[in-house]
PQR file with spaces between the fields and no chain letter, atoms N, CA, C, O and H, PARSE charges and radii, in Angstrom:
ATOM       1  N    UNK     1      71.146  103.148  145.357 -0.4000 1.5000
ATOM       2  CA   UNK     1      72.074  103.133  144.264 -0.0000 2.0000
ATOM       3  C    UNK     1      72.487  101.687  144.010  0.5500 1.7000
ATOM       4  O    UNK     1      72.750  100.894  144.914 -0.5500 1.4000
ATOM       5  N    UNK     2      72.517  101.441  142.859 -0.4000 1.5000
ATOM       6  CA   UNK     2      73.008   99.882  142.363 -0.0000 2.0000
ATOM       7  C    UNK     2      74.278  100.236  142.016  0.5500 1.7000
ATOM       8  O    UNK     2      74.547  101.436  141.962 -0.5500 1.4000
ATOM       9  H    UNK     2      72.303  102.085  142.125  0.4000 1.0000
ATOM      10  N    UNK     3      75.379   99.152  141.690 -0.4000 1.5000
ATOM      11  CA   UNK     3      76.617   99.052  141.404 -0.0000 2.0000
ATOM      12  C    UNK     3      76.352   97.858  140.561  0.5500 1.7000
ATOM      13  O    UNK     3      75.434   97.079  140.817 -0.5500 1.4000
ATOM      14  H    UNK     3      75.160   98.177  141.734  0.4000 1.0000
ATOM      15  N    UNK     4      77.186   97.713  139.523 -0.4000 1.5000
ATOM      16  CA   UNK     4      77.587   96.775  138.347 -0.0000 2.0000
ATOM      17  C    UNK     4      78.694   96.556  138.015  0.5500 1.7000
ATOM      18  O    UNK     4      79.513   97.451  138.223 -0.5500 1.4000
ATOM      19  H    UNK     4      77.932   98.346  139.315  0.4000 1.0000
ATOM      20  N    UNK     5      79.063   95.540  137.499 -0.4000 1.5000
ATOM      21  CA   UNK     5      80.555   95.500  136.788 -0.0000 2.0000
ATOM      22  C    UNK     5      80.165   94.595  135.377  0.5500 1.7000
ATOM      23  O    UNK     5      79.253   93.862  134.995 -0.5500 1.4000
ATOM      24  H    UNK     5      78.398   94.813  137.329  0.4000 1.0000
ATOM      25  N    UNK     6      81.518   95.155  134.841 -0.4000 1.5000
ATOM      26  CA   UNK     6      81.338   94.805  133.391 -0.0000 2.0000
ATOM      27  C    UNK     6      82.729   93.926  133.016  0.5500 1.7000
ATOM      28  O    UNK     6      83.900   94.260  133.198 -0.5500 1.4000
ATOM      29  H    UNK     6      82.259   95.750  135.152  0.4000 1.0000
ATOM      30  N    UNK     7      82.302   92.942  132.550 -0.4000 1.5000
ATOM      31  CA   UNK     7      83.571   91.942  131.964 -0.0000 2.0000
ATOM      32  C    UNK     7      83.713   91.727  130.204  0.5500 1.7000
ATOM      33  O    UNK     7      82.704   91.581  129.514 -0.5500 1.4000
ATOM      34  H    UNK     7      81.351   92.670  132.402  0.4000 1.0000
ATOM      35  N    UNK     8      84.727   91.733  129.778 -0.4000 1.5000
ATOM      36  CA   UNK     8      84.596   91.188  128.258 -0.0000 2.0000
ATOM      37  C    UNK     8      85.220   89.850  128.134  0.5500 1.7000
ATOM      38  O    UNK     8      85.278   89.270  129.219 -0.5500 1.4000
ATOM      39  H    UNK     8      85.547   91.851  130.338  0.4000 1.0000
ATOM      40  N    UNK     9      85.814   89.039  126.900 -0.4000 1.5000
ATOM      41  CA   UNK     9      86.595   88.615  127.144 -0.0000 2.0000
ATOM      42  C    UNK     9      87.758   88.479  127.001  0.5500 1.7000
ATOM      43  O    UNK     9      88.209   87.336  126.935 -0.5500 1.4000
ATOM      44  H    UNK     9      85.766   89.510  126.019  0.4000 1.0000
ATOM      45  N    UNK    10      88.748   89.782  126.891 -0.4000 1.5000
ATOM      46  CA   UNK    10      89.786   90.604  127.495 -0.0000 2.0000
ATOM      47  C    UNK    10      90.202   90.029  128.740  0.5500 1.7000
ATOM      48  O    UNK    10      91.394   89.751  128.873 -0.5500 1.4000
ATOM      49  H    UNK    10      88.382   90.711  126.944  0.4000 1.0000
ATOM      50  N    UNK    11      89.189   89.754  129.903 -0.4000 1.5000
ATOM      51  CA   UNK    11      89.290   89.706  131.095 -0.0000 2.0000
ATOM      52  C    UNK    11      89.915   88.581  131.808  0.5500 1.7000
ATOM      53  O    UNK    11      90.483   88.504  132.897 -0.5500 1.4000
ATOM      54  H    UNK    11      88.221   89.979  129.794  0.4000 1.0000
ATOM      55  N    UNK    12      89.487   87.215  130.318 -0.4000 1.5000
ATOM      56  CA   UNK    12      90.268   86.401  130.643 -0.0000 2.0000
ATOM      57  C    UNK    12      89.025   85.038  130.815  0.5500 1.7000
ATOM      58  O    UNK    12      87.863   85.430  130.922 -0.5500 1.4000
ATOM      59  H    UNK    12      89.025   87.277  129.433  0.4000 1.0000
ATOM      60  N    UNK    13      89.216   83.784  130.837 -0.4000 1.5000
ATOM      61  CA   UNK    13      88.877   82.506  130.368 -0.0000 2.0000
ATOM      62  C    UNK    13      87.442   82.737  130.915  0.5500 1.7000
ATOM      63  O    UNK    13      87.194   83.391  131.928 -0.5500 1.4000
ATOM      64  H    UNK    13      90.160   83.466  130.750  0.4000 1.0000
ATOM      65  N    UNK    14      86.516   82.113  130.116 -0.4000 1.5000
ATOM      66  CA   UNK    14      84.922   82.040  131.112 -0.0000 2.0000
ATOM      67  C    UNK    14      85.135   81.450  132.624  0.5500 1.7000
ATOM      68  O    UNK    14      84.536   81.990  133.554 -0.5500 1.4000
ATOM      69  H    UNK    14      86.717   81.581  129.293  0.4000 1.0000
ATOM      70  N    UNK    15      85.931   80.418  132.837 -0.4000 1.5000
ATOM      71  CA   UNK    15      85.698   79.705  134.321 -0.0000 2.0000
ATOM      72  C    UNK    15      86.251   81.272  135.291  0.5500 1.7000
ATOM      73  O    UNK    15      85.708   81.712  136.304 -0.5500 1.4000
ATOM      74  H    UNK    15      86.418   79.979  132.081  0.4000 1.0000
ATOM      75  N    UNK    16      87.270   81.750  134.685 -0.4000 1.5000
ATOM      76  CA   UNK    16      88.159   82.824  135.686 -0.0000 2.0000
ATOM      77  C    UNK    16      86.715   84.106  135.658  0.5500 1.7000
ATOM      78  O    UNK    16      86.575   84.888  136.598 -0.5500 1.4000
ATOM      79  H    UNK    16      87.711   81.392  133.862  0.4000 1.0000
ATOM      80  N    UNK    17      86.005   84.109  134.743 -0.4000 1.5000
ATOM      81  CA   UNK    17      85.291   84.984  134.478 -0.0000 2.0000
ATOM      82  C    UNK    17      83.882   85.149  135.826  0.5500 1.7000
ATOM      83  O    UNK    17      83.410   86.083  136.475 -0.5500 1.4000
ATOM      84  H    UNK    17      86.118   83.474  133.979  0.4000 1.0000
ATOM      85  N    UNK    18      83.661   83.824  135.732 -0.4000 1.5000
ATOM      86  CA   UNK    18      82.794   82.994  136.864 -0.0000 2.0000
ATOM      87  C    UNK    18      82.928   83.337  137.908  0.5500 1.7000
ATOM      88  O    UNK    18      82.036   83.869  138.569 -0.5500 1.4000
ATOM      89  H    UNK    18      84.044   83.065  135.204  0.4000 1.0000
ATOM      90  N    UNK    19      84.099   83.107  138.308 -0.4000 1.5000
ATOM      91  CA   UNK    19      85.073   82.947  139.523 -0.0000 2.0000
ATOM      92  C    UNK    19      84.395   84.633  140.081  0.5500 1.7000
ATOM      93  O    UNK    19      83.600   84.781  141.010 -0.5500 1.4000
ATOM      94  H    UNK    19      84.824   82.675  137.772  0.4000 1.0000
ATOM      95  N    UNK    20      84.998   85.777  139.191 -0.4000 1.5000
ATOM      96  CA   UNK    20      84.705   86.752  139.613 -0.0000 2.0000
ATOM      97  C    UNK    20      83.576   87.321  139.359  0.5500 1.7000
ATOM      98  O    UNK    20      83.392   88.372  139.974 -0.5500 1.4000
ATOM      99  H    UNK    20      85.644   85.657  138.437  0.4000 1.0000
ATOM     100  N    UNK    21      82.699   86.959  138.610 -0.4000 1.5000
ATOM     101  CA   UNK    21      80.963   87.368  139.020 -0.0000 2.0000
ATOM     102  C    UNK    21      80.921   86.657  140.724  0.5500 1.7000
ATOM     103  O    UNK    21      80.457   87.342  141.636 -0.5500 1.4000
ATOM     104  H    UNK    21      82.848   86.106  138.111  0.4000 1.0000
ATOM     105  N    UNK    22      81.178   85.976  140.853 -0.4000 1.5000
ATOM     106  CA   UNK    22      81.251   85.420  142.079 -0.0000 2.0000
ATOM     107  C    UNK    22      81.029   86.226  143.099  0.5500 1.7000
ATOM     108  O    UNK    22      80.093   86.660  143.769 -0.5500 1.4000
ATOM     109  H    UNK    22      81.555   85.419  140.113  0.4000 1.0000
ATOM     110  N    UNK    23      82.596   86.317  142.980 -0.4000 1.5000
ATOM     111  CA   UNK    23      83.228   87.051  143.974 -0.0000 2.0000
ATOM     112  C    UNK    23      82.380   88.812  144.123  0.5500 1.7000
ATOM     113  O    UNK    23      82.079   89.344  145.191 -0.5500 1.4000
ATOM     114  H    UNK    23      83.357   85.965  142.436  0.4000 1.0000
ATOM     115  N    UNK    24      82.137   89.454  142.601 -0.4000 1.5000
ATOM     116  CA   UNK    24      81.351   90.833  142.659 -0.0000 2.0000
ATOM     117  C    UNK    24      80.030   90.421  143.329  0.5500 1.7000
ATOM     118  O    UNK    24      79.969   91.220  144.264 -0.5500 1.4000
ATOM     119  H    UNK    24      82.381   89.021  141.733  0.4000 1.0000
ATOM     120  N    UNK    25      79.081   89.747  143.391 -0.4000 1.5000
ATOM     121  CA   UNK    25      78.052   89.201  143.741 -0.0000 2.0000
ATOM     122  C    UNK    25      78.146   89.202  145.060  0.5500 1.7000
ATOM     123  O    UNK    25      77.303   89.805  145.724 -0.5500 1.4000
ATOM     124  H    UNK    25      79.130   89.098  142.631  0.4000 1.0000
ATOM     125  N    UNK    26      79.447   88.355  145.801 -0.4000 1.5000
ATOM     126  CA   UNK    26      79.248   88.324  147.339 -0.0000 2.0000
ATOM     127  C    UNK    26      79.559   89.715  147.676  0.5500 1.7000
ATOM     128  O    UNK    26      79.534   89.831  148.901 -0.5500 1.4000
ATOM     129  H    UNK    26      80.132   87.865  145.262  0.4000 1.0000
ATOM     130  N    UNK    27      79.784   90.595  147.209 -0.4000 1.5000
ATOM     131  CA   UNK    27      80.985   92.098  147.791 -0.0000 2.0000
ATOM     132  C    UNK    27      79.622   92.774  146.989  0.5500 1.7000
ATOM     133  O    UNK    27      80.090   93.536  146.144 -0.5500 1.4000
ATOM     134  H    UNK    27      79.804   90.501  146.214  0.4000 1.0000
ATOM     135  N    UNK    28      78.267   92.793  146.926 -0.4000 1.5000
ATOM     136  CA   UNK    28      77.146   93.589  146.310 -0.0000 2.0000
ATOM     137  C    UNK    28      77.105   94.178  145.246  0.5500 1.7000
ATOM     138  O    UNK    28      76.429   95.206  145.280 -0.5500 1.4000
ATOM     139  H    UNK    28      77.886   92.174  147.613  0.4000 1.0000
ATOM     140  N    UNK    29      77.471   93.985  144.494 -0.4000 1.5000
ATOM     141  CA   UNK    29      77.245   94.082  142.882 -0.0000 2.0000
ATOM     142  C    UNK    29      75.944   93.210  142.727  0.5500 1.7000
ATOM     143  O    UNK    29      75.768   92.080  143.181 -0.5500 1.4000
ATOM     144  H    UNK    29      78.021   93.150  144.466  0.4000 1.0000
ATOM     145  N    UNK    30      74.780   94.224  141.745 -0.4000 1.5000
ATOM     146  CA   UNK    30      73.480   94.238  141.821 -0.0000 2.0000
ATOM     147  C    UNK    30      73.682   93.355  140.361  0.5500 1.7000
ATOM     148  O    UNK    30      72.963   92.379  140.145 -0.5500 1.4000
ATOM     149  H    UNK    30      74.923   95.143  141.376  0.4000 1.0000
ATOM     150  N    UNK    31      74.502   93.699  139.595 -0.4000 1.5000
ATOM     151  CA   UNK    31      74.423   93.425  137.729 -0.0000 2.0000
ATOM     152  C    UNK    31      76.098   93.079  137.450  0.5500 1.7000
ATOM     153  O    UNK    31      77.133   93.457  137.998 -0.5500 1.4000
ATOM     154  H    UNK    31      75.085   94.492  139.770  0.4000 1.0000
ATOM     155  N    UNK    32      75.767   92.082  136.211 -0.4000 1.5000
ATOM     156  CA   UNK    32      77.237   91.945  135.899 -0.0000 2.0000
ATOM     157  C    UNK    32      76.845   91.859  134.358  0.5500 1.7000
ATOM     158  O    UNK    32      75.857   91.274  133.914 -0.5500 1.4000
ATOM     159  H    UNK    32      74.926   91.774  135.766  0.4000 1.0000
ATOM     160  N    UNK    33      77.718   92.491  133.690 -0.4000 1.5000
ATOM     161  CA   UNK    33      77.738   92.774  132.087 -0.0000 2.0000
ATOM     162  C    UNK    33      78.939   91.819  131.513  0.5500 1.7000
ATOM     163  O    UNK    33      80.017   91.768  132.104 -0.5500 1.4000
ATOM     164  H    UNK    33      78.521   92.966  134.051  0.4000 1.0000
ATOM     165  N    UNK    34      78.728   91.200  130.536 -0.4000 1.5000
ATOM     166  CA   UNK    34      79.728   90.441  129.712 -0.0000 2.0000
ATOM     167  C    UNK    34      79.657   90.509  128.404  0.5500 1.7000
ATOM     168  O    UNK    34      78.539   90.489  127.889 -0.5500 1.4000
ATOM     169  H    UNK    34      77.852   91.241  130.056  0.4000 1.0000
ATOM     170  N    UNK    35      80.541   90.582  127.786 -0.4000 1.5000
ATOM     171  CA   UNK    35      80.360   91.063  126.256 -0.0000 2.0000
ATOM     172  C    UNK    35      81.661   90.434  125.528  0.5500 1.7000
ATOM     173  O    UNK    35      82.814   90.762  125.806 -0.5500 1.4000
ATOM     174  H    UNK    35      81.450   90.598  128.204  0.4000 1.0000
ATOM     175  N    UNK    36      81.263   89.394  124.467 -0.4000 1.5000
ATOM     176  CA   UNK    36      82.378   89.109  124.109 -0.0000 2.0000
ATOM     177  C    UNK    36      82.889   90.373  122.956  0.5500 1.7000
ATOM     178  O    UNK    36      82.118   91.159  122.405 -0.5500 1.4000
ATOM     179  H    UNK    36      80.326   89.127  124.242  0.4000 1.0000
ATOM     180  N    UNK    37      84.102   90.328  122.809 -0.4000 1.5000
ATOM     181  CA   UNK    37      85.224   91.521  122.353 -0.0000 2.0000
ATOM     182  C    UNK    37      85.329   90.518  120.837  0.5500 1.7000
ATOM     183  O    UNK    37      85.639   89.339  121.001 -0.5500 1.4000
ATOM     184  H    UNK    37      84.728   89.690  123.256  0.4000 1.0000
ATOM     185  N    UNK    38      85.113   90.927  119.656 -0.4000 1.5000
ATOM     186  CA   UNK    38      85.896   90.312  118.359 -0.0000 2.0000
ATOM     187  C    UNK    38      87.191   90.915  118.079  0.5500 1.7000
ATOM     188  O    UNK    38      87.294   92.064  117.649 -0.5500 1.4000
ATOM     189  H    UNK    38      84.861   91.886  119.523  0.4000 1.0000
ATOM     190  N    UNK    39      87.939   90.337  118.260 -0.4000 1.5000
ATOM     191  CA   UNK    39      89.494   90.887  117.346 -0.0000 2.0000
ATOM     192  C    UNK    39      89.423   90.813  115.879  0.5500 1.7000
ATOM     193  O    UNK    39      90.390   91.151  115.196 -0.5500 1.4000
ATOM     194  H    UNK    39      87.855   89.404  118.609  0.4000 1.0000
């Protein structure tokens, strides 16, 4: 089974965004999704 997480940018600044692909990456998260959000 794979695990993923998904970020927009809702989530908050690209560097903070980074930070936590990071962090999902070391803790096994296979995929990370980003999608910017238009208001």
């Amino acid at each position: 089974m794979k695990f993923g997480i998904r970020f927009n940018s809702d989530s908050g600044s690209i560097v903070e965004i980074l930070k936590l692909t990071k962090i999902a990456e070391q803790n096994g998260f296979e995929f990370v999704w980003y999608c910017e959000e238009s208001s």
